[in-house]
Short mmCIF file of N, CA and C in Angstrom, two decimals:
data_model
loop_
_atom_site.label_atom_id
_atom_site.label_comp_id
_atom_site.label_asym_id
_atom_site.label_seq_id
_atom_site.Cartn_x
_atom_site.Cartn_y
_atom_site.Cartn_z
N MET A 1 -58.38 -9.61 -4.36
CA MET A 1 -57.10 -9.06 -4.76
C MET A 1 -56.07 -10.20 -4.85
N LYS A 2 -55.37 -10.27 -5.97
CA LYS A 2 -54.37 -11.32 -6.16
C LYS A 2 -53.12 -11.04 -5.33
N GLN A 3 -52.51 -12.09 -4.86
CA GLN A 3 -51.27 -11.99 -4.10
C GLN A 3 -50.09 -11.90 -5.07
N PRO A 4 -49.02 -11.19 -4.70
CA PRO A 4 -47.84 -11.14 -5.57
C PRO A 4 -47.17 -12.51 -5.64
N GLY A 5 -46.57 -12.78 -6.78
CA GLY A 5 -45.88 -14.05 -6.98
C GLY A 5 -44.47 -14.01 -6.40
N VAL A 6 -43.92 -15.17 -6.16
CA VAL A 6 -42.56 -15.29 -5.63
C VAL A 6 -41.72 -16.05 -6.65
N ALA A 7 -40.56 -15.51 -6.99
CA ALA A 7 -39.64 -16.17 -7.91
C ALA A 7 -38.38 -16.55 -7.15
N ARG A 8 -37.93 -17.76 -7.33
CA ARG A 8 -36.71 -18.22 -6.70
C ARG A 8 -35.73 -18.64 -7.79
N PRO A 9 -34.71 -17.80 -8.03
CA PRO A 9 -33.75 -18.13 -9.09
C PRO A 9 -32.83 -19.28 -8.68
N ARG A 10 -32.27 -19.94 -9.67
CA ARG A 10 -31.32 -21.02 -9.42
C ARG A 10 -29.98 -20.49 -8.96
N ARG A 11 -29.67 -19.28 -9.35
CA ARG A 11 -28.40 -18.65 -9.01
C ARG A 11 -28.39 -18.26 -7.53
N ALA A 12 -27.22 -18.35 -6.91
CA ALA A 12 -27.06 -17.93 -5.53
C ALA A 12 -27.24 -16.42 -5.42
N ALA A 13 -27.53 -15.94 -4.21
CA ALA A 13 -27.73 -14.51 -3.98
C ALA A 13 -26.47 -13.74 -4.35
N PRO A 14 -26.61 -12.53 -4.90
CA PRO A 14 -25.43 -11.77 -5.33
C PRO A 14 -24.63 -11.21 -4.16
N VAL A 15 -23.38 -10.90 -4.45
CA VAL A 15 -22.52 -10.17 -3.52
C VAL A 15 -22.53 -8.72 -3.99
N LEU A 16 -22.85 -7.81 -3.08
CA LEU A 16 -22.96 -6.40 -3.42
C LEU A 16 -21.68 -5.67 -3.01
N ILE A 17 -21.20 -4.81 -3.89
CA ILE A 17 -19.97 -4.05 -3.64
C ILE A 17 -20.23 -2.58 -3.92
N CYS A 18 -19.72 -1.71 -3.06
CA CYS A 18 -19.94 -0.27 -3.18
C CYS A 18 -19.10 0.30 -4.33
N ARG A 19 -19.77 0.91 -5.28
CA ARG A 19 -19.11 1.49 -6.44
C ARG A 19 -18.21 2.66 -6.04
N LYS A 20 -18.68 3.47 -5.11
CA LYS A 20 -17.92 4.64 -4.66
C LYS A 20 -16.63 4.22 -3.95
N CYS A 21 -16.71 3.20 -3.12
CA CYS A 21 -15.52 2.70 -2.41
C CYS A 21 -14.49 2.15 -3.40
N LEU A 22 -14.97 1.48 -4.45
CA LEU A 22 -14.05 0.93 -5.45
C LEU A 22 -13.23 2.03 -6.11
N LYS A 23 -13.85 3.17 -6.37
CA LYS A 23 -13.15 4.28 -6.99
C LYS A 23 -12.14 4.91 -6.03
N ARG A 24 -12.49 5.01 -4.76
CA ARG A 24 -11.65 5.70 -3.78
C ARG A 24 -10.52 4.84 -3.23
N CYS A 25 -10.71 3.54 -3.19
CA CYS A 25 -9.71 2.65 -2.59
C CYS A 25 -8.52 2.48 -3.54
N PRO A 26 -7.29 2.59 -3.02
CA PRO A 26 -6.10 2.44 -3.88
C PRO A 26 -6.02 1.09 -4.59
N GLY A 27 -6.46 0.01 -3.95
CA GLY A 27 -6.40 -1.31 -4.57
C GLY A 27 -7.76 -1.81 -5.02
N GLY A 28 -8.67 -0.91 -5.34
CA GLY A 28 -10.04 -1.29 -5.69
C GLY A 28 -10.15 -2.24 -6.87
N ASP A 29 -9.36 -2.00 -7.92
CA ASP A 29 -9.42 -2.87 -9.09
C ASP A 29 -8.94 -4.28 -8.75
N GLY A 30 -7.92 -4.37 -7.93
CA GLY A 30 -7.42 -5.68 -7.52
C GLY A 30 -8.43 -6.44 -6.67
N ILE A 31 -9.13 -5.73 -5.81
CA ILE A 31 -10.15 -6.35 -4.95
C ILE A 31 -11.30 -6.86 -5.81
N ARG A 32 -11.76 -6.04 -6.74
CA ARG A 32 -12.87 -6.44 -7.61
C ARG A 32 -12.49 -7.67 -8.46
N GLY A 33 -11.30 -7.64 -9.04
CA GLY A 33 -10.86 -8.78 -9.85
C GLY A 33 -10.73 -10.05 -9.02
N ARG A 34 -10.18 -9.93 -7.83
CA ARG A 34 -10.01 -11.09 -6.96
C ARG A 34 -11.37 -11.64 -6.54
N LEU A 35 -12.34 -10.75 -6.27
CA LEU A 35 -13.69 -11.20 -5.91
C LEU A 35 -14.33 -11.99 -7.04
N LYS A 36 -14.25 -11.47 -8.24
CA LYS A 36 -14.84 -12.17 -9.38
C LYS A 36 -14.18 -13.53 -9.59
N ASP A 37 -12.85 -13.57 -9.51
CA ASP A 37 -12.14 -14.84 -9.68
C ASP A 37 -12.53 -15.84 -8.61
N GLU A 38 -12.62 -15.37 -7.38
CA GLU A 38 -12.95 -16.26 -6.26
C GLU A 38 -14.39 -16.78 -6.36
N LEU A 39 -15.31 -15.94 -6.79
CA LEU A 39 -16.70 -16.39 -6.97
C LEU A 39 -16.78 -17.45 -8.05
N LYS A 40 -16.04 -17.28 -9.14
CA LYS A 40 -16.02 -18.27 -10.22
C LYS A 40 -15.38 -19.57 -9.75
N ARG A 41 -14.32 -19.46 -8.95
CA ARG A 41 -13.62 -20.64 -8.47
C ARG A 41 -14.49 -21.46 -7.51
N ARG A 42 -15.24 -20.78 -6.67
CA ARG A 42 -16.07 -21.47 -5.69
C ARG A 42 -17.24 -22.21 -6.32
N CYS A 43 -17.71 -21.74 -7.44
CA CYS A 43 -18.86 -22.37 -8.08
C CYS A 43 -18.54 -22.55 -9.56
N PRO A 44 -17.99 -23.70 -9.94
CA PRO A 44 -17.59 -23.90 -11.33
C PRO A 44 -18.75 -23.88 -12.34
N GLU A 45 -19.98 -24.15 -11.88
CA GLU A 45 -21.12 -24.09 -12.79
C GLU A 45 -21.51 -22.63 -12.97
N LYS A 46 -21.30 -22.12 -14.16
CA LYS A 46 -21.49 -20.70 -14.44
C LYS A 46 -22.91 -20.23 -14.15
N LYS A 47 -23.90 -21.06 -14.41
CA LYS A 47 -25.29 -20.65 -14.26
C LYS A 47 -25.74 -20.52 -12.81
N THR A 48 -25.02 -21.11 -11.87
CA THR A 48 -25.44 -21.05 -10.47
C THR A 48 -24.51 -20.21 -9.60
N ALA A 49 -23.44 -19.69 -10.18
CA ALA A 49 -22.48 -18.90 -9.40
C ALA A 49 -23.09 -17.56 -9.01
N PRO A 50 -22.81 -17.08 -7.79
CA PRO A 50 -23.30 -15.75 -7.41
C PRO A 50 -22.64 -14.66 -8.23
N ARG A 51 -23.36 -13.60 -8.51
CA ARG A 51 -22.84 -12.48 -9.28
C ARG A 51 -22.28 -11.42 -8.36
N LEU A 52 -21.35 -10.63 -8.86
CA LEU A 52 -20.83 -9.47 -8.16
C LEU A 52 -21.54 -8.26 -8.74
N VAL A 53 -22.28 -7.54 -7.91
CA VAL A 53 -23.09 -6.42 -8.36
C VAL A 53 -22.59 -5.13 -7.72
N SER A 54 -22.24 -4.15 -8.53
CA SER A 54 -21.83 -2.83 -8.03
C SER A 54 -23.09 -2.01 -7.73
N VAL A 55 -23.14 -1.46 -6.54
CA VAL A 55 -24.30 -0.68 -6.11
C VAL A 55 -23.85 0.70 -5.65
N ASN A 56 -24.81 1.60 -5.46
CA ASN A 56 -24.49 2.92 -4.94
C ASN A 56 -24.05 2.84 -3.49
N CYS A 57 -23.66 3.95 -2.95
CA CYS A 57 -23.05 4.04 -1.63
C CYS A 57 -23.94 3.47 -0.52
N PHE A 58 -23.33 2.71 0.40
CA PHE A 58 -24.03 2.19 1.57
C PHE A 58 -24.06 3.23 2.69
N GLY A 59 -23.26 4.29 2.58
CA GLY A 59 -23.24 5.33 3.60
C GLY A 59 -22.24 5.08 4.72
N ILE A 60 -21.42 4.05 4.59
CA ILE A 60 -20.44 3.73 5.63
C ILE A 60 -19.13 4.46 5.34
N CYS A 61 -18.70 4.46 4.11
CA CYS A 61 -17.54 5.19 3.60
C CYS A 61 -16.26 5.06 4.44
N PRO A 62 -15.69 3.85 4.51
CA PRO A 62 -14.41 3.70 5.22
C PRO A 62 -13.27 4.26 4.39
N LYS A 63 -12.20 4.66 5.05
CA LYS A 63 -11.02 5.14 4.32
C LYS A 63 -10.19 3.94 3.90
N LYS A 64 -9.79 3.92 2.63
CA LYS A 64 -8.91 2.90 2.08
C LYS A 64 -9.44 1.48 2.23
N ALA A 65 -10.76 1.30 2.08
CA ALA A 65 -11.38 -0.02 2.12
C ALA A 65 -12.62 -0.01 1.24
N VAL A 66 -13.09 -1.22 0.92
CA VAL A 66 -14.28 -1.40 0.09
C VAL A 66 -15.33 -2.12 0.93
N VAL A 67 -16.59 -1.68 0.82
CA VAL A 67 -17.68 -2.29 1.56
C VAL A 67 -18.33 -3.37 0.71
N LEU A 68 -18.46 -4.57 1.30
CA LEU A 68 -19.11 -5.70 0.65
C LEU A 68 -20.25 -6.19 1.53
N THR A 69 -21.27 -6.73 0.91
CA THR A 69 -22.34 -7.36 1.66
C THR A 69 -23.06 -8.35 0.76
N SER A 70 -23.93 -9.14 1.35
CA SER A 70 -24.76 -10.09 0.61
C SER A 70 -26.11 -10.16 1.31
N GLY A 71 -27.03 -10.87 0.72
CA GLY A 71 -28.34 -11.02 1.36
C GLY A 71 -28.23 -11.65 2.74
N ARG A 72 -27.33 -12.58 2.86
CA ARG A 72 -27.13 -13.27 4.14
C ARG A 72 -26.62 -12.31 5.21
N SER A 73 -25.64 -11.47 4.88
CA SER A 73 -25.09 -10.56 5.88
C SER A 73 -26.00 -9.36 6.11
N LEU A 74 -26.77 -8.94 5.10
CA LEU A 74 -27.72 -7.84 5.30
C LEU A 74 -28.80 -8.23 6.29
N GLN A 75 -29.16 -9.50 6.29
CA GLN A 75 -30.16 -10.00 7.22
C GLN A 75 -29.70 -9.80 8.67
N ASP A 76 -28.38 -9.92 8.89
CA ASP A 76 -27.81 -9.72 10.23
C ASP A 76 -27.30 -8.30 10.43
N ASN A 77 -27.55 -7.41 9.44
CA ASN A 77 -27.10 -6.02 9.48
C ASN A 77 -25.58 -5.93 9.61
N GLU A 78 -24.87 -6.72 8.80
CA GLU A 78 -23.40 -6.75 8.82
C GLU A 78 -22.85 -6.42 7.44
N TYR A 79 -21.73 -5.72 7.43
CA TYR A 79 -21.02 -5.37 6.21
C TYR A 79 -19.57 -5.77 6.38
N MET A 80 -18.92 -6.17 5.31
CA MET A 80 -17.51 -6.53 5.35
C MET A 80 -16.70 -5.39 4.75
N LEU A 81 -15.59 -5.04 5.41
CA LEU A 81 -14.69 -4.02 4.91
C LEU A 81 -13.41 -4.71 4.47
N VAL A 82 -13.08 -4.58 3.18
CA VAL A 82 -11.91 -5.24 2.60
C VAL A 82 -10.97 -4.16 2.08
N SER A 83 -9.72 -4.22 2.54
CA SER A 83 -8.76 -3.21 2.09
C SER A 83 -7.66 -3.78 1.21
N ARG A 84 -7.54 -5.12 1.16
CA ARG A 84 -6.51 -5.76 0.34
C ARG A 84 -7.11 -6.97 -0.38
N PRO A 85 -6.62 -7.26 -1.60
CA PRO A 85 -7.15 -8.41 -2.33
C PRO A 85 -7.02 -9.74 -1.58
N ARG A 86 -6.00 -9.87 -0.75
CA ARG A 86 -5.82 -11.15 -0.05
C ARG A 86 -6.86 -11.36 1.05
N GLN A 87 -7.66 -10.36 1.40
CA GLN A 87 -8.70 -10.48 2.40
C GLN A 87 -10.02 -10.99 1.82
N VAL A 88 -10.08 -11.13 0.51
CA VAL A 88 -11.31 -11.50 -0.18
C VAL A 88 -11.83 -12.87 0.26
N GLU A 89 -10.96 -13.87 0.35
CA GLU A 89 -11.40 -15.21 0.70
C GLU A 89 -12.08 -15.25 2.06
N ALA A 90 -11.49 -14.57 3.04
CA ALA A 90 -12.08 -14.54 4.39
C ALA A 90 -13.43 -13.81 4.37
N ALA A 91 -13.54 -12.75 3.58
CA ALA A 91 -14.79 -12.02 3.49
C ALA A 91 -15.89 -12.89 2.87
N LEU A 92 -15.55 -13.62 1.82
CA LEU A 92 -16.55 -14.48 1.17
C LEU A 92 -16.99 -15.62 2.07
N GLU A 93 -16.12 -16.08 2.95
CA GLU A 93 -16.52 -17.13 3.90
C GLU A 93 -17.69 -16.66 4.76
N LYS A 94 -17.69 -15.39 5.12
CA LYS A 94 -18.76 -14.85 5.96
C LYS A 94 -19.97 -14.39 5.14
N LEU A 95 -19.74 -14.01 3.89
CA LEU A 95 -20.83 -13.49 3.07
C LEU A 95 -21.68 -14.57 2.42
N LEU A 96 -21.06 -15.67 2.03
CA LEU A 96 -21.77 -16.70 1.29
C LEU A 96 -22.13 -17.87 2.18
N PRO A 97 -23.20 -18.59 1.85
CA PRO A 97 -23.54 -19.78 2.62
C PRO A 97 -22.47 -20.85 2.43
N PRO A 98 -22.38 -21.78 3.36
CA PRO A 98 -21.38 -22.84 3.21
C PRO A 98 -21.57 -23.61 1.90
N ALA A 99 -20.44 -23.95 1.29
CA ALA A 99 -20.48 -24.67 0.00
C ALA A 99 -21.02 -26.08 0.21
N ARG A 100 -21.78 -26.53 -0.75
CA ARG A 100 -22.29 -27.90 -0.70
C ARG A 100 -21.19 -28.84 -1.10
N GLY A 101 -21.00 -29.88 -0.35
CA GLY A 101 -19.89 -30.80 -0.58
C GLY A 101 -19.98 -31.55 -1.90
N ASN A 102 -18.96 -31.41 -2.72
CA ASN A 102 -18.85 -32.17 -3.96
C ASN A 102 -17.83 -33.29 -3.81
N ALA A 103 -17.25 -33.40 -2.63
CA ALA A 103 -16.17 -34.35 -2.40
C ALA A 103 -16.68 -35.74 -2.59
#
């Protein structure tokens, strides 16, 4: 029996965002826009930047907040709750691996 193959993409792991929370949160559009802008800013090379992926409900359902997670935080069974666009940078610090120094 053949073993399944493993594919490792060049792109960083995606950031997952709850679609239901985005609809319910008063500032959901601002949070989503800020997330996309911040992900692009952190990785100027378009082909390697992590994607923002809208997924179905995580089952946490906070009031007036959006649930975010990534492969890194799912491994530790952690979710980030963001209620304002200005909280996005701090959330991404915990969700994404440390940036490789270009300095």
